[in-house]
Tab-separated table of N, CA and C in Angstrom:
chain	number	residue	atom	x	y	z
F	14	UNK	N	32.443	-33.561	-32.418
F	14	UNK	CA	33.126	-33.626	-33.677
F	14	UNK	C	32.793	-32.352	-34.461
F	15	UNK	N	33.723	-31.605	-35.134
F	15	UNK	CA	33.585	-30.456	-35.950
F	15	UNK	C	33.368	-30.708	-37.053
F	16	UNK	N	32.378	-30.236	-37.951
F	16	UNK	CA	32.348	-30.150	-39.473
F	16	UNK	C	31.836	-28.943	-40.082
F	17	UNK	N	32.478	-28.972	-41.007
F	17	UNK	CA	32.551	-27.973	-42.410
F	17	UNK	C	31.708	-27.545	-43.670
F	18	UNK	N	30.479	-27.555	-43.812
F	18	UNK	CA	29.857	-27.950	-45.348
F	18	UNK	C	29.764	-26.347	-45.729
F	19	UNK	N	30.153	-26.293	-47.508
F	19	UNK	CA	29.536	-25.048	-47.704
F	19	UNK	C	28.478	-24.966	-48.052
F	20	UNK	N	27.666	-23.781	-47.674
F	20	UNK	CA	26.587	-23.668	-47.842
F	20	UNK	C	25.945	-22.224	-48.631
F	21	UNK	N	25.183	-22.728	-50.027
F	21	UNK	CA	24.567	-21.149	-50.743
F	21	UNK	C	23.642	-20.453	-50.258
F	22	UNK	N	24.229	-19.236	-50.283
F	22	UNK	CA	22.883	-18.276	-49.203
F	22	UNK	C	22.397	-17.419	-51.060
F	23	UNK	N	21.199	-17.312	-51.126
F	23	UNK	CA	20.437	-16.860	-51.771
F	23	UNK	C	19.698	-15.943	-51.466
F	24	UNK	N	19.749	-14.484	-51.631
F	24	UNK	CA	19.228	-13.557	-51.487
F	24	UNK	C	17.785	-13.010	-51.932
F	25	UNK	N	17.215	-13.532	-51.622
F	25	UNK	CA	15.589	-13.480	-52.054
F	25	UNK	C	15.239	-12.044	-52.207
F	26	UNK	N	13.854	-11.269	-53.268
F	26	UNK	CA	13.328	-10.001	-53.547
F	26	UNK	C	13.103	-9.245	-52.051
F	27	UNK	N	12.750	-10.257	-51.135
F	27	UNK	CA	12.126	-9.523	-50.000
F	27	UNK	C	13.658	-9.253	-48.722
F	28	UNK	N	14.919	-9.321	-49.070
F	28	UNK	CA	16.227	-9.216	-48.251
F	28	UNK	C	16.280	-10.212	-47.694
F	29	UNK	N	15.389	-11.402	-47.438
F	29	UNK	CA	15.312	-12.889	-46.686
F	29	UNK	C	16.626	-13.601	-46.950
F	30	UNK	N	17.041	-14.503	-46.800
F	30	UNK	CA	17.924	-15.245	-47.591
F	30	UNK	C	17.088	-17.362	-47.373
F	31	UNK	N	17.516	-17.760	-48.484
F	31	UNK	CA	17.431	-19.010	-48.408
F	31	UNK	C	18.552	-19.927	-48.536
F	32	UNK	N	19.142	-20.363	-47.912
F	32	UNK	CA	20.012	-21.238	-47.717
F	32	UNK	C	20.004	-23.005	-47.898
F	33	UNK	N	20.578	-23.220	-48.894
F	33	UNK	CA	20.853	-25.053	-49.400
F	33	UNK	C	22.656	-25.348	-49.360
F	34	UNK	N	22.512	-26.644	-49.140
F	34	UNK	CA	23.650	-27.133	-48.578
F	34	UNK	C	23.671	-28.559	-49.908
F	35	UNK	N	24.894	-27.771	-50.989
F	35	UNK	CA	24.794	-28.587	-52.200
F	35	UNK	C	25.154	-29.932	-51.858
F	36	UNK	N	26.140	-30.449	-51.108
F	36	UNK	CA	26.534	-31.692	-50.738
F	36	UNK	C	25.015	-32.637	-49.879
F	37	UNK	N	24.381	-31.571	-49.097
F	37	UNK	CA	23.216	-32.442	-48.441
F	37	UNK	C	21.632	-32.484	-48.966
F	38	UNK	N	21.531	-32.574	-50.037
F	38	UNK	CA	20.390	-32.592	-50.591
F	38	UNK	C	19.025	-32.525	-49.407
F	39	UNK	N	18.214	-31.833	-49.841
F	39	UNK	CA	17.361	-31.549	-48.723
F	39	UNK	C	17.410	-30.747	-47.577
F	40	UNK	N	18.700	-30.276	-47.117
F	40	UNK	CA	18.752	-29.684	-46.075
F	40	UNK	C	18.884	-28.308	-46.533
F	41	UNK	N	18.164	-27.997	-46.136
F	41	UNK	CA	17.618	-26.286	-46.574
F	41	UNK	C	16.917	-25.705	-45.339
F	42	UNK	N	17.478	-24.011	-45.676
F	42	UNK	CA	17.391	-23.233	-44.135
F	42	UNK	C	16.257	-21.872	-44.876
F	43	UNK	N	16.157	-21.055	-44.267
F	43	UNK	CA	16.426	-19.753	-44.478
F	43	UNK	C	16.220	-18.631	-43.216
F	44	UNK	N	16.900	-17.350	-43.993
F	44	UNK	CA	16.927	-16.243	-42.738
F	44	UNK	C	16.554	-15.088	-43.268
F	45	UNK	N	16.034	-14.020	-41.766
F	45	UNK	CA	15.863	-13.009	-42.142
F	45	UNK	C	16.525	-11.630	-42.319
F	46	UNK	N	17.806	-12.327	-42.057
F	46	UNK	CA	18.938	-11.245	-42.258
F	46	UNK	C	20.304	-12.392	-42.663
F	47	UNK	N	21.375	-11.701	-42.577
F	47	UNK	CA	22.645	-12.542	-43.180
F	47	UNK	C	22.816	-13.445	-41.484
F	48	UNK	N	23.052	-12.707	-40.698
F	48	UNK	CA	23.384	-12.968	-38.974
F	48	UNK	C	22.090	-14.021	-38.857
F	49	UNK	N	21.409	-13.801	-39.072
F	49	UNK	CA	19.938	-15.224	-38.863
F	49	UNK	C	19.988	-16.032	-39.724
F	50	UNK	N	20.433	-15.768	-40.951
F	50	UNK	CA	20.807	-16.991	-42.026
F	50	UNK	C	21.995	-17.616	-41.441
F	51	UNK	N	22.705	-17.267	-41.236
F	51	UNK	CA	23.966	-18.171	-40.623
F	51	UNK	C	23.551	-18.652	-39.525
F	52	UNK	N	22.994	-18.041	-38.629
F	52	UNK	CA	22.538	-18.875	-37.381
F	52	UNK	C	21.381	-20.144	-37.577
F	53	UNK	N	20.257	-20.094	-38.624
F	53	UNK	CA	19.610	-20.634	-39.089
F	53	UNK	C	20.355	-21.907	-40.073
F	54	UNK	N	21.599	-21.463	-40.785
F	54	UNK	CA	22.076	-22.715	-40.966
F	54	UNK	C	22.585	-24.067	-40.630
F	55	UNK	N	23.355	-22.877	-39.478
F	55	UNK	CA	24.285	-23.515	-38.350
F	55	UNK	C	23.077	-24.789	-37.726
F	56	UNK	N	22.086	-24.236	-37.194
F	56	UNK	CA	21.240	-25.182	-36.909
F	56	UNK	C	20.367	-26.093	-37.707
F	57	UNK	N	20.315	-26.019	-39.116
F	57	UNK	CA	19.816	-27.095	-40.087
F	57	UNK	C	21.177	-27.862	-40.262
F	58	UNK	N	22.015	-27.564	-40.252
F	58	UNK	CA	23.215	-28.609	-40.790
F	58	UNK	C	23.351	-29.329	-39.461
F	59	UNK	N	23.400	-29.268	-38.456
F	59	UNK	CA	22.917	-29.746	-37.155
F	59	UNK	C	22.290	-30.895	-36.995
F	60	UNK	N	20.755	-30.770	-37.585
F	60	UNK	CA	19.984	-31.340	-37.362
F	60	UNK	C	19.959	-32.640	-38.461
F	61	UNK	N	20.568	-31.835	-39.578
F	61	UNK	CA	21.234	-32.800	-40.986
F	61	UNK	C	21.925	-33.903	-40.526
F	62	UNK	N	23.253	-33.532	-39.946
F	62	UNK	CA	24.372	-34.466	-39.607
F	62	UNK	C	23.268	-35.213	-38.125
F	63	UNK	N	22.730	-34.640	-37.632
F	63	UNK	CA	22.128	-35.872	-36.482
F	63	UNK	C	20.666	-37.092	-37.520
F	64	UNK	N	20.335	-36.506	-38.116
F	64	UNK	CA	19.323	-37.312	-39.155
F	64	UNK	C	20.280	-38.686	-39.475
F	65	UNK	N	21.188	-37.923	-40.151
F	65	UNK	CA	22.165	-39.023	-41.002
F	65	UNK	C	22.925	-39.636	-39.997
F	66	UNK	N	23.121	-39.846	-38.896
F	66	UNK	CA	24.064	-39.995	-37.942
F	66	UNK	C	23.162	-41.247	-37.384
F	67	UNK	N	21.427	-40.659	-37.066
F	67	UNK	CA	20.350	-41.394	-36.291
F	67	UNK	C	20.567	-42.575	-37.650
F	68	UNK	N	20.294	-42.558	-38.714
F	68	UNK	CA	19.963	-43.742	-40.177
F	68	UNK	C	20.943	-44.021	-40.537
F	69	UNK	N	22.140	-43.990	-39.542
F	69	UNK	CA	23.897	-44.751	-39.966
F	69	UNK	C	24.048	-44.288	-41.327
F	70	UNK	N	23.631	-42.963	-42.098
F	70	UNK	CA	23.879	-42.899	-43.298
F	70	UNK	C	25.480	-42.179	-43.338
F	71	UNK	N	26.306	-42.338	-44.117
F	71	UNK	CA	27.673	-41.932	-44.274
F	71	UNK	C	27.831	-40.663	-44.689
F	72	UNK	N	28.538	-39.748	-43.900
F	72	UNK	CA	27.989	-38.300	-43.940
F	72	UNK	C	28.851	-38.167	-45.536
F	73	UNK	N	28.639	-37.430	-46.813
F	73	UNK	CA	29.422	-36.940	-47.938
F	73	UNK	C	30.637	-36.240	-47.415
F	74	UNK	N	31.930	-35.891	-48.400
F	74	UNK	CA	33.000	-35.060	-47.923
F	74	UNK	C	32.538	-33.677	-48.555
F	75	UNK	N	32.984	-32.607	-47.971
F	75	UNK	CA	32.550	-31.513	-48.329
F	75	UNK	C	32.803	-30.808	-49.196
F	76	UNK	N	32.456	-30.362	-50.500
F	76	UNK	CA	32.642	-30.053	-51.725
F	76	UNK	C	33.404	-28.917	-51.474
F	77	UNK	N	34.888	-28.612	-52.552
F	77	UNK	CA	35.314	-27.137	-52.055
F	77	UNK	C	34.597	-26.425	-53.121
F	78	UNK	N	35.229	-25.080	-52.040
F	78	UNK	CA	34.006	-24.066	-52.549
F	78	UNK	C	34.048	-23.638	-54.020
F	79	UNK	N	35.316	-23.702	-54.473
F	79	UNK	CA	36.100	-22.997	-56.207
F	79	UNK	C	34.828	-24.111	-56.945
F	80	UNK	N	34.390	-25.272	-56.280
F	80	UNK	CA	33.658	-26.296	-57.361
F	80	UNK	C	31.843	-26.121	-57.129
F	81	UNK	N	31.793	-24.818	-56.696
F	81	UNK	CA	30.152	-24.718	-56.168
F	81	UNK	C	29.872	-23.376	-57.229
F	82	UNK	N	28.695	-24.197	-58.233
F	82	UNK	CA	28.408	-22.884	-59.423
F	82	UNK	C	27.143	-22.215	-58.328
F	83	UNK	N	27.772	-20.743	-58.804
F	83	UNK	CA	26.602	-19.637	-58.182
F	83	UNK	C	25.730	-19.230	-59.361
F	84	UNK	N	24.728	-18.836	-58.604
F	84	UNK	CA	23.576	-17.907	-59.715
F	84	UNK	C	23.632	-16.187	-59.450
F	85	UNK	N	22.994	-15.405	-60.025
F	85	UNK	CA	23.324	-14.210	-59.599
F	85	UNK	C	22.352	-13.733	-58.274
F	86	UNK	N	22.859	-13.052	-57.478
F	86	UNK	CA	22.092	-13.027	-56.289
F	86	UNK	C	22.695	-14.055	-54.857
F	87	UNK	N	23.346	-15.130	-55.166
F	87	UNK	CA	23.683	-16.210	-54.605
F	87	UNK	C	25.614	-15.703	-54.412
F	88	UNK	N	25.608	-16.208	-53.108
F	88	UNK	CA	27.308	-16.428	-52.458
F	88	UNK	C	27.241	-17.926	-51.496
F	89	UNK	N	28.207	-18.091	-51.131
F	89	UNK	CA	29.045	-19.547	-50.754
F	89	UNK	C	30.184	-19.095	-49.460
F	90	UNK	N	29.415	-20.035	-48.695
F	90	UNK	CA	30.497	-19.707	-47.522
F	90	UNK	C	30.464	-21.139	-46.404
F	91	UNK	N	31.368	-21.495	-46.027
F	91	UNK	CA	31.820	-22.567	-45.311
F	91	UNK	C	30.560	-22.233	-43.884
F	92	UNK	N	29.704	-23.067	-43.551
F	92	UNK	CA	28.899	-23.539	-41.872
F	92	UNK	C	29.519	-24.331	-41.255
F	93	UNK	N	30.416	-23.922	-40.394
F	93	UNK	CA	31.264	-24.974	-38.926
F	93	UNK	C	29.926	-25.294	-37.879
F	94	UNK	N	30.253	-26.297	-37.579
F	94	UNK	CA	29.226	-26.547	-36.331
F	94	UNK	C	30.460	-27.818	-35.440
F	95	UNK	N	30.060	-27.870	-33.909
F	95	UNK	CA	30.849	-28.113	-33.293
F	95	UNK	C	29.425	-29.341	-32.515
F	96	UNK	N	29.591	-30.792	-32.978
F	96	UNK	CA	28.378	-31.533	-33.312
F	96	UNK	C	28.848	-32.202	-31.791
F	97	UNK	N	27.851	-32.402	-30.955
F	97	UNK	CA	28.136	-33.571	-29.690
F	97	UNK	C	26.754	-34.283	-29.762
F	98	UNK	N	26.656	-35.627	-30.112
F	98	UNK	CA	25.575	-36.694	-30.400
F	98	UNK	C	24.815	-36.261	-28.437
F	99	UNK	N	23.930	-36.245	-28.638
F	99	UNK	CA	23.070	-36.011	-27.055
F	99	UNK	C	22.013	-36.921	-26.918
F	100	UNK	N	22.270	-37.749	-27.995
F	100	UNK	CA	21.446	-39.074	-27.388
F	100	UNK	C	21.568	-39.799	-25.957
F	101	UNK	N	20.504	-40.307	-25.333
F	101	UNK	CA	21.430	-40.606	-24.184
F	101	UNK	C	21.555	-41.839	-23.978
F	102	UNK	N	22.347	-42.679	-23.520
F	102	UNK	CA	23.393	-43.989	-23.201
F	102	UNK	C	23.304	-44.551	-21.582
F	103	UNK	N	22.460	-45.736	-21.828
F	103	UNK	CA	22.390	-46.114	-20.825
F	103	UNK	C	24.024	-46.677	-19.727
F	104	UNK	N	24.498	-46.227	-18.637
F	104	UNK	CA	25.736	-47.007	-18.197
F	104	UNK	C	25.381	-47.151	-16.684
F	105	UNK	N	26.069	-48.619	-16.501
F	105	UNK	CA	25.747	-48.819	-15.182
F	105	UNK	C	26.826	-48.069	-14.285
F	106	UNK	N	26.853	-47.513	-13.036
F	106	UNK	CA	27.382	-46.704	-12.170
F	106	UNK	C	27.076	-47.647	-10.907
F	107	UNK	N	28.029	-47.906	-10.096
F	107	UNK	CA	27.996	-48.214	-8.621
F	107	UNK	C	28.377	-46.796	-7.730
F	108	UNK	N	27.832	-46.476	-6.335
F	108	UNK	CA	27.657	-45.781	-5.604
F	108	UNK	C	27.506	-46.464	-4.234
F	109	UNK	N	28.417	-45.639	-3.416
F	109	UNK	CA	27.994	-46.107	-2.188
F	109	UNK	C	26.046	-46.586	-1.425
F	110	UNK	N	25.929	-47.434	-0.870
F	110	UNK	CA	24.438	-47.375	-0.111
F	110	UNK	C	24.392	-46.466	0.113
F	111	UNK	N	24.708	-45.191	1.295
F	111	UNK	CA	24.151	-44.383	2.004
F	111	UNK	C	24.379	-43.142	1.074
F	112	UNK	N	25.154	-43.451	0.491
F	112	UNK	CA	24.653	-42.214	-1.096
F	112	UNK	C	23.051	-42.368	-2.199
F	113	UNK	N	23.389	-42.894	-2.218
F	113	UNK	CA	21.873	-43.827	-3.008
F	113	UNK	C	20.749	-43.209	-2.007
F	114	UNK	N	20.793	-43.827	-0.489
F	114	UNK	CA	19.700	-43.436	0.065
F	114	UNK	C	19.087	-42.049	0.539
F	115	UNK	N	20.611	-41.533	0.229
F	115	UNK	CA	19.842	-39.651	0.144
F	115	UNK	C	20.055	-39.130	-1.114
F	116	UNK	N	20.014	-39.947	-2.222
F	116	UNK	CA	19.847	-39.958	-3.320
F	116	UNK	C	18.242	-39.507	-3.805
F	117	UNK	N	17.747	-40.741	-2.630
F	117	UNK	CA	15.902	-41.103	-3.287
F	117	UNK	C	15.492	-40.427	-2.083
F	118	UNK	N	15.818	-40.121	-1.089
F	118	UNK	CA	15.446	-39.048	0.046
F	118	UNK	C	15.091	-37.942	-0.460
F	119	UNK	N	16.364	-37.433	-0.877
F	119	UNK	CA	16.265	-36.401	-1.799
F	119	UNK	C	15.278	-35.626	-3.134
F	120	UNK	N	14.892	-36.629	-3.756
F	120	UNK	CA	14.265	-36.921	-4.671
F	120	UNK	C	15.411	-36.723	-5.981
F	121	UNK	N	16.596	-36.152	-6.067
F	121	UNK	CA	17.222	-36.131	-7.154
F	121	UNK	C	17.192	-37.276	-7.801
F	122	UNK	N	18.003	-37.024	-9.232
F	122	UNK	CA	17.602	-37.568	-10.601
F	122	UNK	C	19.366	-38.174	-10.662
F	123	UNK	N	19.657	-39.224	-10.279
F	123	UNK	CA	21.095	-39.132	-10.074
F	123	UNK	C	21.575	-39.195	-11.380
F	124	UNK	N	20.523	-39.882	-12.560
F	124	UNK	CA	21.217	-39.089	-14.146
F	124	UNK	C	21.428	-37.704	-14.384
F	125	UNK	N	21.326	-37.052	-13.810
F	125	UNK	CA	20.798	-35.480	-13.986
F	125	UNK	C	21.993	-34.908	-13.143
F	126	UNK	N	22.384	-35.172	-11.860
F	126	UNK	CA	23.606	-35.175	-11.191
F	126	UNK	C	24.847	-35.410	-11.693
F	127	UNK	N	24.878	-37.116	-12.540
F	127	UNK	CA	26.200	-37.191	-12.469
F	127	UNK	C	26.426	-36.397	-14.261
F	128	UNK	N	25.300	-35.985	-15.162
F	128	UNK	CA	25.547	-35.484	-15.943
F	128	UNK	C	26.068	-33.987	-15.938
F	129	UNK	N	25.473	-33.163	-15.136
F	129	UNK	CA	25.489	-31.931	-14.747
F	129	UNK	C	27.609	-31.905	-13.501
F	130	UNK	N	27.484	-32.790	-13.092
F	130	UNK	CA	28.892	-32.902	-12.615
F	130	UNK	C	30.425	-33.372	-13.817
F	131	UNK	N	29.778	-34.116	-14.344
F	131	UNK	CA	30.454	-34.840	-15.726
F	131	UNK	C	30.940	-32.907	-16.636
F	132	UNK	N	29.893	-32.461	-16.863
F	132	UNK	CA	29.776	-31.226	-17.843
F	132	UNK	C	30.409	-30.553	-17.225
F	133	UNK	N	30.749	-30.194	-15.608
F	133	UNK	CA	31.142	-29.041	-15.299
F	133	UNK	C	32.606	-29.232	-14.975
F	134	UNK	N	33.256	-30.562	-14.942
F	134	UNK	CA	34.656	-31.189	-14.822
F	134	UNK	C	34.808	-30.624	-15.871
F	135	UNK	N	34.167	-31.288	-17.356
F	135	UNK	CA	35.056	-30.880	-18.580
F	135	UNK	C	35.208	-29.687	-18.954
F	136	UNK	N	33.969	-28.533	-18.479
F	136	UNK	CA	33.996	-27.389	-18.901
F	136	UNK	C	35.065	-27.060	-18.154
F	137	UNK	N	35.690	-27.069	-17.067
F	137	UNK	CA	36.623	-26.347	-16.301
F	137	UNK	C	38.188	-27.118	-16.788
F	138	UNK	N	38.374	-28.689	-17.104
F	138	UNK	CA	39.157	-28.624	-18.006
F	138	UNK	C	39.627	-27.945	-19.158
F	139	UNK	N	38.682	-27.460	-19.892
F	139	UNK	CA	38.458	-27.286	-21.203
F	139	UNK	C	38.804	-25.312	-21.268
F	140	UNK	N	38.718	-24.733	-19.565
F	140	UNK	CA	38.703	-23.536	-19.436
F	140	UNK	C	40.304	-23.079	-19.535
């Protein structure tokens, strides 16, 4: 699932930036350049939407930006992140016997198989 929040980058004395996300209270980043602040956001808003996601909390809609007051030093710019929950889900799977048994011959991880086969269908769909 894709989402949108804007987020204030704050330009600190030392060129750092600190980054807050007015809609998510608490979720706060910072970087050591503009390119690491954005990358540094990208991954707190991440970890935001999986927090709130893990505590069924209802994610806010995203404030537009014309309604976000700046301070001086401070700009506003939209963080996309492209969110896939990676919790993992137990499902039962049937398989042939003599697959199974060079399954555990093998020693493979047949979660690890049919995930790694699953990923590389969609990636080549998706290509």
């Amino acid at each position: 699932m894709e989402y949108a929040y804007p987020a204030i980058f704050h330009k600190n004395e030392d060129s750092t930036y600190t980054i807050t996300f007015p809609d998510l209270p608490g979720c706060i980043s910072e970087g050591k350049s503009i390119a690491n602040a954005i990358f540094m956001s990208q991954a707190a808003l991440t970890q935001w939407i999986e927090y709130l996601n893990d505590k069924k909390i209802q994610l806010p809609a995203p404030s537009p930006l014309a309604s976000i007051h700046l301070e001086a030093e401070e700009f506003v710019n939209f963080i996309c992140i492209d969110y896939k929950e990676n919790r993992a889900v137990k499902r039962t799977v049937s398989i042939p016997k003599w697959m199974d048994d060079l399954v555990i011959e093998s020693g493979l991880s047949l979660s690890r198989v049919l995930q790694d086969a699953l990923k590389q269908r969609f990636e080549e769909q998706h290509a």
